[in-house]
Coordinates of C-alpha atoms in Angstrom, one line a residue:
X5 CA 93.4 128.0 92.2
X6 CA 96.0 129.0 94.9
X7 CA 94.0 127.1 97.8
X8 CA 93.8 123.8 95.5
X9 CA 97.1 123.9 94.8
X10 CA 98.0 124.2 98.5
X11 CA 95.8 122.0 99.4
X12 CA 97.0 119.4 96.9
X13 CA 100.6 120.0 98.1
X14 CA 99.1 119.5 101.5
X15 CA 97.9 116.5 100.8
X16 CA 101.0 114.5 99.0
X17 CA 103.4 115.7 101.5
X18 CA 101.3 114.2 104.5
X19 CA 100.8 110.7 102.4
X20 CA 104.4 110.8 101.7
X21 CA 105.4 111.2 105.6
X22 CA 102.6 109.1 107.1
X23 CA 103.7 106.0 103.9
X24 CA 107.1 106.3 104.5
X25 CA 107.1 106.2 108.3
X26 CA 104.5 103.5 108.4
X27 CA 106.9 101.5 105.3
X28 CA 109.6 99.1 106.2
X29 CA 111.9 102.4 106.2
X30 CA 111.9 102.6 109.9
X31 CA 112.5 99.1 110.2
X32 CA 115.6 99.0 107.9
X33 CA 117.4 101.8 110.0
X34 CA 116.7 100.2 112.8
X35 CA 118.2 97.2 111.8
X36 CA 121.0 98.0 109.6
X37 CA 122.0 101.1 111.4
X38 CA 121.6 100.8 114.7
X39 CA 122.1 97.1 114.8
X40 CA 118.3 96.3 116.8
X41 CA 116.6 93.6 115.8
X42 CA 112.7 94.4 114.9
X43 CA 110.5 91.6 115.7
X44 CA 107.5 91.5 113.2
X45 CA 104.7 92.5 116.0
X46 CA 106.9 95.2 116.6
X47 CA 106.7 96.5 113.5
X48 CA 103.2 96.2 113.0
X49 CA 102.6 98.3 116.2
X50 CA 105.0 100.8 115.1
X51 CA 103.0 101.3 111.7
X52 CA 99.4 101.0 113.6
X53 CA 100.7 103.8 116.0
X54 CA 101.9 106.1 112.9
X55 CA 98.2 105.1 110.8
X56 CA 96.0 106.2 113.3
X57 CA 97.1 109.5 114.4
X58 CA 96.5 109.9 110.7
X59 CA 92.9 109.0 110.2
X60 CA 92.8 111.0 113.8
X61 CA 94.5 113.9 111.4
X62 CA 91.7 113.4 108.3
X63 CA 89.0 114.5 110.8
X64 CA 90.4 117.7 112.3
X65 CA 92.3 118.9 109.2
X66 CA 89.8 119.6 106.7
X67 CA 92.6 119.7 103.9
X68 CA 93.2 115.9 104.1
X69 CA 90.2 114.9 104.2
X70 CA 90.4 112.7 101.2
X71 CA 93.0 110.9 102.2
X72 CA 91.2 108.7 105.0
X73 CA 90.5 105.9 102.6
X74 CA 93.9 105.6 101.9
X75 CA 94.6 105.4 106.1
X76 CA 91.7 103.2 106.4
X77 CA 93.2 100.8 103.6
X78 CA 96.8 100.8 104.9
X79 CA 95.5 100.4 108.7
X80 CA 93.5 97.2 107.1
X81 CA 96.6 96.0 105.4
X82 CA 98.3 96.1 108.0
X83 CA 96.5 94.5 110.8
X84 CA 95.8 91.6 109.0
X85 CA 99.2 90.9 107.5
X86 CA 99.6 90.6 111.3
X87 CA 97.2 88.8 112.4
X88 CA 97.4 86.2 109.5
X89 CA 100.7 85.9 109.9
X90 CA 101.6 85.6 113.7
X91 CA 98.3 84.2 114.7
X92 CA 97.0 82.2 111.7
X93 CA 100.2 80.6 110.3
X94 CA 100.9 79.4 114.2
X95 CA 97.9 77.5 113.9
X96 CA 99.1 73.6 114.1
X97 CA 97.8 72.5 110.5
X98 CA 100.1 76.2 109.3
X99 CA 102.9 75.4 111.4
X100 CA 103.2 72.0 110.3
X101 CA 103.3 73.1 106.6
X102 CA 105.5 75.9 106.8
X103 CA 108.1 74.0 108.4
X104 CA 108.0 70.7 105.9
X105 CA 111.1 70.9 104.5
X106 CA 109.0 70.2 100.6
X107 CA 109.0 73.4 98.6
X108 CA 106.0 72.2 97.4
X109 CA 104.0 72.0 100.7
X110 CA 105.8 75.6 102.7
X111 CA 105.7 77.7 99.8
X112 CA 101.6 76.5 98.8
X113 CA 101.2 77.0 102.3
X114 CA 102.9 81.0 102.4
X115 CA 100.8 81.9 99.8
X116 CA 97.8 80.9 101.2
X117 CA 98.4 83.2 104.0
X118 CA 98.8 86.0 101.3
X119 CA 96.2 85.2 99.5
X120 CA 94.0 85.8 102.4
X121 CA 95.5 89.0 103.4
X122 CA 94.7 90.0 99.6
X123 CA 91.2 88.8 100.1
X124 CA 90.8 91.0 103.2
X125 CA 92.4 93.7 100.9
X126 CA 89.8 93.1 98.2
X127 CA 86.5 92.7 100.6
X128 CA 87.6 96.0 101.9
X129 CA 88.3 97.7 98.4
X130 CA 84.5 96.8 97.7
X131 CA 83.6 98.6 100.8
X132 CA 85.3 101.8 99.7
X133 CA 84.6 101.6 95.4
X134 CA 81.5 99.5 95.3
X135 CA 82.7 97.7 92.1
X136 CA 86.3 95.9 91.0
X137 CA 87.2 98.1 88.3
X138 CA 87.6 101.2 90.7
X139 CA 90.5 99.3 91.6
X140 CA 91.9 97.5 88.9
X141 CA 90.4 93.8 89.9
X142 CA 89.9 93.5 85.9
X143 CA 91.6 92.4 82.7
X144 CA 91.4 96.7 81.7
X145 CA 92.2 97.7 78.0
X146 CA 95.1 95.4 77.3
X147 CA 96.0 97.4 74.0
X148 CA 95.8 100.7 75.9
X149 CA 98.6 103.4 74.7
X150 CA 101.6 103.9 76.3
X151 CA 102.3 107.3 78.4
X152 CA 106.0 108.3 76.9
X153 CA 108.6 107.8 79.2
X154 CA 112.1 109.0 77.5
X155 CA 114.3 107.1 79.6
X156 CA 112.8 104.1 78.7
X157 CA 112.7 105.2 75.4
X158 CA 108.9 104.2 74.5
X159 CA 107.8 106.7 72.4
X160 CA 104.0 108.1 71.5
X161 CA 101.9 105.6 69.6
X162 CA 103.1 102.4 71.6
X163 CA 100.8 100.1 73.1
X164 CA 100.3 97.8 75.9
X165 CA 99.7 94.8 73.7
X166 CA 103.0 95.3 72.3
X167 CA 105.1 96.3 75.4
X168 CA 103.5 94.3 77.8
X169 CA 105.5 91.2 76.4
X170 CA 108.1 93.1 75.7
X171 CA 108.8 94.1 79.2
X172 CA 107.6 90.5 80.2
X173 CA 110.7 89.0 78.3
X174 CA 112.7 91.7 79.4
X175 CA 112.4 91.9 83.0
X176 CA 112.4 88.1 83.3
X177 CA 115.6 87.6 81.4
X178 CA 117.5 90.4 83.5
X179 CA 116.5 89.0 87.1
X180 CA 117.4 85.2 85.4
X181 CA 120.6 86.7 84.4
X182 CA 121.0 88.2 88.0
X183 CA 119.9 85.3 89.8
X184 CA 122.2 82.8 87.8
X185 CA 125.4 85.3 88.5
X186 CA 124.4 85.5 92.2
X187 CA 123.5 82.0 92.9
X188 CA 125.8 80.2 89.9
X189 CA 123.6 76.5 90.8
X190 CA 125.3 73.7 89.0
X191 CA 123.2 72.7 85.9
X192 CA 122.4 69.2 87.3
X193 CA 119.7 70.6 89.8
X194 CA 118.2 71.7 86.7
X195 CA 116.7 68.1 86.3
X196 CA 116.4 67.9 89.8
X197 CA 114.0 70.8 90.3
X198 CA 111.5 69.8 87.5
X199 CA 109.4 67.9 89.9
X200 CA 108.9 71.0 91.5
X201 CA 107.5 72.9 88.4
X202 CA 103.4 72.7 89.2
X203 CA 103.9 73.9 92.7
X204 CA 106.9 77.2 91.0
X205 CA 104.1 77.9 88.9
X206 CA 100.9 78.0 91.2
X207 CA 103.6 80.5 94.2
X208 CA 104.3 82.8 91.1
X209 CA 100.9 82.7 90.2
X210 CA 99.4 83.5 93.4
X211 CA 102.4 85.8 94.7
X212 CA 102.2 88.1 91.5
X213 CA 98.4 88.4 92.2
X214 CA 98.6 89.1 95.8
X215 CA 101.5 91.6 95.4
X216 CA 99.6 93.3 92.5
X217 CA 96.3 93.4 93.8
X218 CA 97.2 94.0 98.0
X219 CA 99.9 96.7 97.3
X220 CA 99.4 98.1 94.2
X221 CA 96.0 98.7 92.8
X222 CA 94.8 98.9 96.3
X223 CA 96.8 102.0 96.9
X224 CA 96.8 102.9 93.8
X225 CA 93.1 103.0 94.0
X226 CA 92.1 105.1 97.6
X227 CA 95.5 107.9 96.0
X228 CA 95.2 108.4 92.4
X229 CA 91.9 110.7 93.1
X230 CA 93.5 112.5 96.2
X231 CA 97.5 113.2 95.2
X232 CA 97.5 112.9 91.7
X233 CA 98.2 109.8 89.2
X234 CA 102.3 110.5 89.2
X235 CA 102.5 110.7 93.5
X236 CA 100.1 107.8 93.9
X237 CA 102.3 105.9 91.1
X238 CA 105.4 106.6 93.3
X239 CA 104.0 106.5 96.7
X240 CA 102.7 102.8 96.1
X241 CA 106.5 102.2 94.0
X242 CA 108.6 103.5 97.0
X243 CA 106.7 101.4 99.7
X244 CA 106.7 98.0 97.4
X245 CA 110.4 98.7 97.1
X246 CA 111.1 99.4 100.5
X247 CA 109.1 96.1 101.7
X248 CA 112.2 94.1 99.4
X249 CA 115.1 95.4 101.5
X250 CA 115.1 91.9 102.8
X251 CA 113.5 90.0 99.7
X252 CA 115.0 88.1 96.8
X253 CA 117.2 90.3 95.3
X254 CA 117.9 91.3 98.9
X255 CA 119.6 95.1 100.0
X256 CA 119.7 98.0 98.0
X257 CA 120.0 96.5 94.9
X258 CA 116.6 94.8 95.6
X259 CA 114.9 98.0 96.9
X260 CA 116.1 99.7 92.8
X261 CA 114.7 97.1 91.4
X262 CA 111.6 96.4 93.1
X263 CA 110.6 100.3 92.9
X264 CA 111.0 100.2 89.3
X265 CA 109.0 97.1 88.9
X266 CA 106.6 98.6 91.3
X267 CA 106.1 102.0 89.2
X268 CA 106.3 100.2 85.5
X269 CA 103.7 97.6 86.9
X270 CA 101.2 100.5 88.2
X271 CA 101.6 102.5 85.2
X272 CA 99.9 99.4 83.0
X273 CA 97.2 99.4 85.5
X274 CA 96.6 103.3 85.2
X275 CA 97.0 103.2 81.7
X276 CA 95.0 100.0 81.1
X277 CA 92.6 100.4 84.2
X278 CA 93.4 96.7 84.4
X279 CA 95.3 94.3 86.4
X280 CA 96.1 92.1 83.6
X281 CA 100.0 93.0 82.3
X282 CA 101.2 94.1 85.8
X283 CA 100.0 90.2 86.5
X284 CA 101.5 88.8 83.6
X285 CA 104.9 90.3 83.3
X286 CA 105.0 89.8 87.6
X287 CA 104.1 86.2 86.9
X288 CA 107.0 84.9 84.5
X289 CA 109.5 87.3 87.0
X290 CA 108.5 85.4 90.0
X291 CA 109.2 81.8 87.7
X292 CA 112.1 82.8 87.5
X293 CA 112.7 83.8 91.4
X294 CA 110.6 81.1 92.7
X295 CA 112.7 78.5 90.4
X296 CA 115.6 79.6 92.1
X297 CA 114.1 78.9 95.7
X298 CA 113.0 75.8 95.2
X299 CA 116.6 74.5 93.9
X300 CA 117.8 76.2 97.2
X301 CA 115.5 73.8 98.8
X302 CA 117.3 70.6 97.6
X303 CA 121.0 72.0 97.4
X304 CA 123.1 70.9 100.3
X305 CA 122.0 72.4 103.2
X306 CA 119.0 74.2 101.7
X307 CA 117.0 72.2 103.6

C-alpha cells in the first residue's frame, strides 16, 4: 500500500515538472520577464530537449514506467506542431493563403494546419489504445451524471444532458460579454461581418475539435490510468491554459479562463467517455471569438 502510494506520488510529481517545463511556462518568463524574444523553433527545441530526457527517464526508473506514453504523445505533439507549422505552412500554396488578407481564406487555411497536427495526434492515439473510445474520439454518454463540484454549485443527480447547454449558453455569453467590453466594435460591422458567417462557423468548428481532441482527450487519455483522473484533469487544464497566455483573451486573464474551460471541458469527457459536450460548448465559445476576429479583419487597419 505504502510503495503504491509512493510510487503514485512519484509518478504525478514527475508529469507535473516534465508538463510544465515542456508548457509555454518557460516561454512566458522568458518573454515577459526577461524581455527575450522566443522564436517558435526555439521553443520546440526547448520542449523536445525537456521530453526526451523523460522517455530516457521511463526506462531506467522503473517507478515511471507508465508514463512513457504520455512522453511519447507529447514528443509527437510536439514535433509536428513544428514541422506543420514552420515547414508546411511556408509551403507557397500555405503562404499564399495565410497572408490573403480574406478571413475567409487565412483562417480556413490555419486550421487546416491544425487539423493535421490533430490527425497526427489521432493516428498516433490508435497506435497506443487500439480503438477511439480509449480516448474519447466518440459521442460518450451524453446524459452521463455530473461529479459534484460545490463551487460551481452542481449538485448530485445532475446530468450532462442538462448542463451541457447549460454551460454552453453560459460560457458563450460571458466571453461575448467580455469580448464586446474589450473590443466595444461599432454595431454597423455587425452587417458587415455576416458574409463571413460560413467560413466563423467552419474555424470554430474545426478549432473546438482540434483543441479538444489534440490537447485534451489525448492527454487525457495516455494520464488518467498513470496519475489518477483529478491530476490528469489538471495537468492537461494547466498546459491548455498556459498555451493562451498569448491567445484571445490574451495575459493572465486568458490563462484563468482557459484552465477553467480546459478542466470543465475534460470533466464531460471523463464523465461522458465522450468528446461530444466538450465539442459543443467549445464550438458556440469559439463563434463568439472567431466572430470577433473576423470584424477585426475589416475594421480600419485590421487588415
Amino acid at each position: 500500500m505504502t510503495d503504491n502510494s509512493s510510487s503514485r506520488k512519484s509518478m504525478i510529481v514527475t508529469a507535473w515538472v516534465f508538463f510544465l517545463l515542456a508548457s509555454s511556462l518557460p516561454t512566458i518568463f522568458m518573454q515577459e520577464i526577461l524581455d527575450q524574444t522566443v522564436p517558435e523553433n526555439l521553443h520546440a527545441l526547448m520542449a523536445v530537449s525537456i521530453i526526451l530526457p523523460g522517455i530516457a527517464l521511463t526506462f531506467v526508473w522503473k517507478t515511471i514506467r507508465p508514463l512513457r506514453m504520455f512522453f511519447l504523445l507529447f514528443l509527437i505533439l510536439v514535433i509536428a506542431e513544428w514541422f506543420i507549422h514552420s515547414k508546411v505552412s511556408q509551403l507557397p500554396i500555405y503562404h499564399a493563403w495565410l497572408n490573403n488578407p480574406s478571413f475567409s481564406v487565412y483562417m480556413l487555411a490555419e486550421q487546416s494546419l491544425r487539423l493535421i497536427v490533430t490527425l497526427i495526434v489521432i493516428a498516433a492515439l490508435f497506435l497506443i489504445h487500439k480503438h477511439a473510445g480509449a480516448f474519447f474520439l466518440v459521442k460518450g454518454d451524453t446524459s452521463a451524471s455530473v461529479e459534484p463540484v460545490k463551487w460551481l454549485r452542481i449538485k448530485e443527480g445532475e446530468h450532462w444532458n442538462k448542463l451541457g447547454p447549460m454551460f454552453a449558453v453560459f460560457i458563450s455569453l460571458g466571453t461575448l460579454a467580455f469580448l464586446i467590453i474589450a473590443g466595444r466594435p461599432p454595431l454597423d460591422i455587425l452587417t458587415r461581418v455576416l458574409p463571413f458567417l460560413p467560413a466563423i462557423l467552419i474555424a470554430a468548428a474545426l478549432n473546438a475539435f482540434n483543441e479538444e481532441m489534440a490537447y485534451k482527450a489525448s492527454f487525457l487519455s495516455v494520464l488518467e490510468g498513470s496519475v489518477g483522473r483529478h491530476h490528469a484533469l489538471w495537468l492537461m487544464a494547466a498546459y491548455f491554459g498556459l498555451g493562451h497566455y498569448y491567445g484571445v483573451p490574451y495575459g493572465i486573464i486568458g490563462v484563468i479562463m482557459a484552465t477553467f474551460l480546459g478542466w470543465f471541458l475534460g470533466k464531460s469527457m471523463l464523465e461522458t467517455r465522450g468528446l461530444w459536450w466538450a465539442w459543443f460548448i467549445h464550438f458556440w465559445q469559439d463563434v463568439c471569438i472567431f466572430l470577433f476576429l473576423a470584424m477585426g479583419s475589416i475594421t480600419p487597419g485590421g487588415g
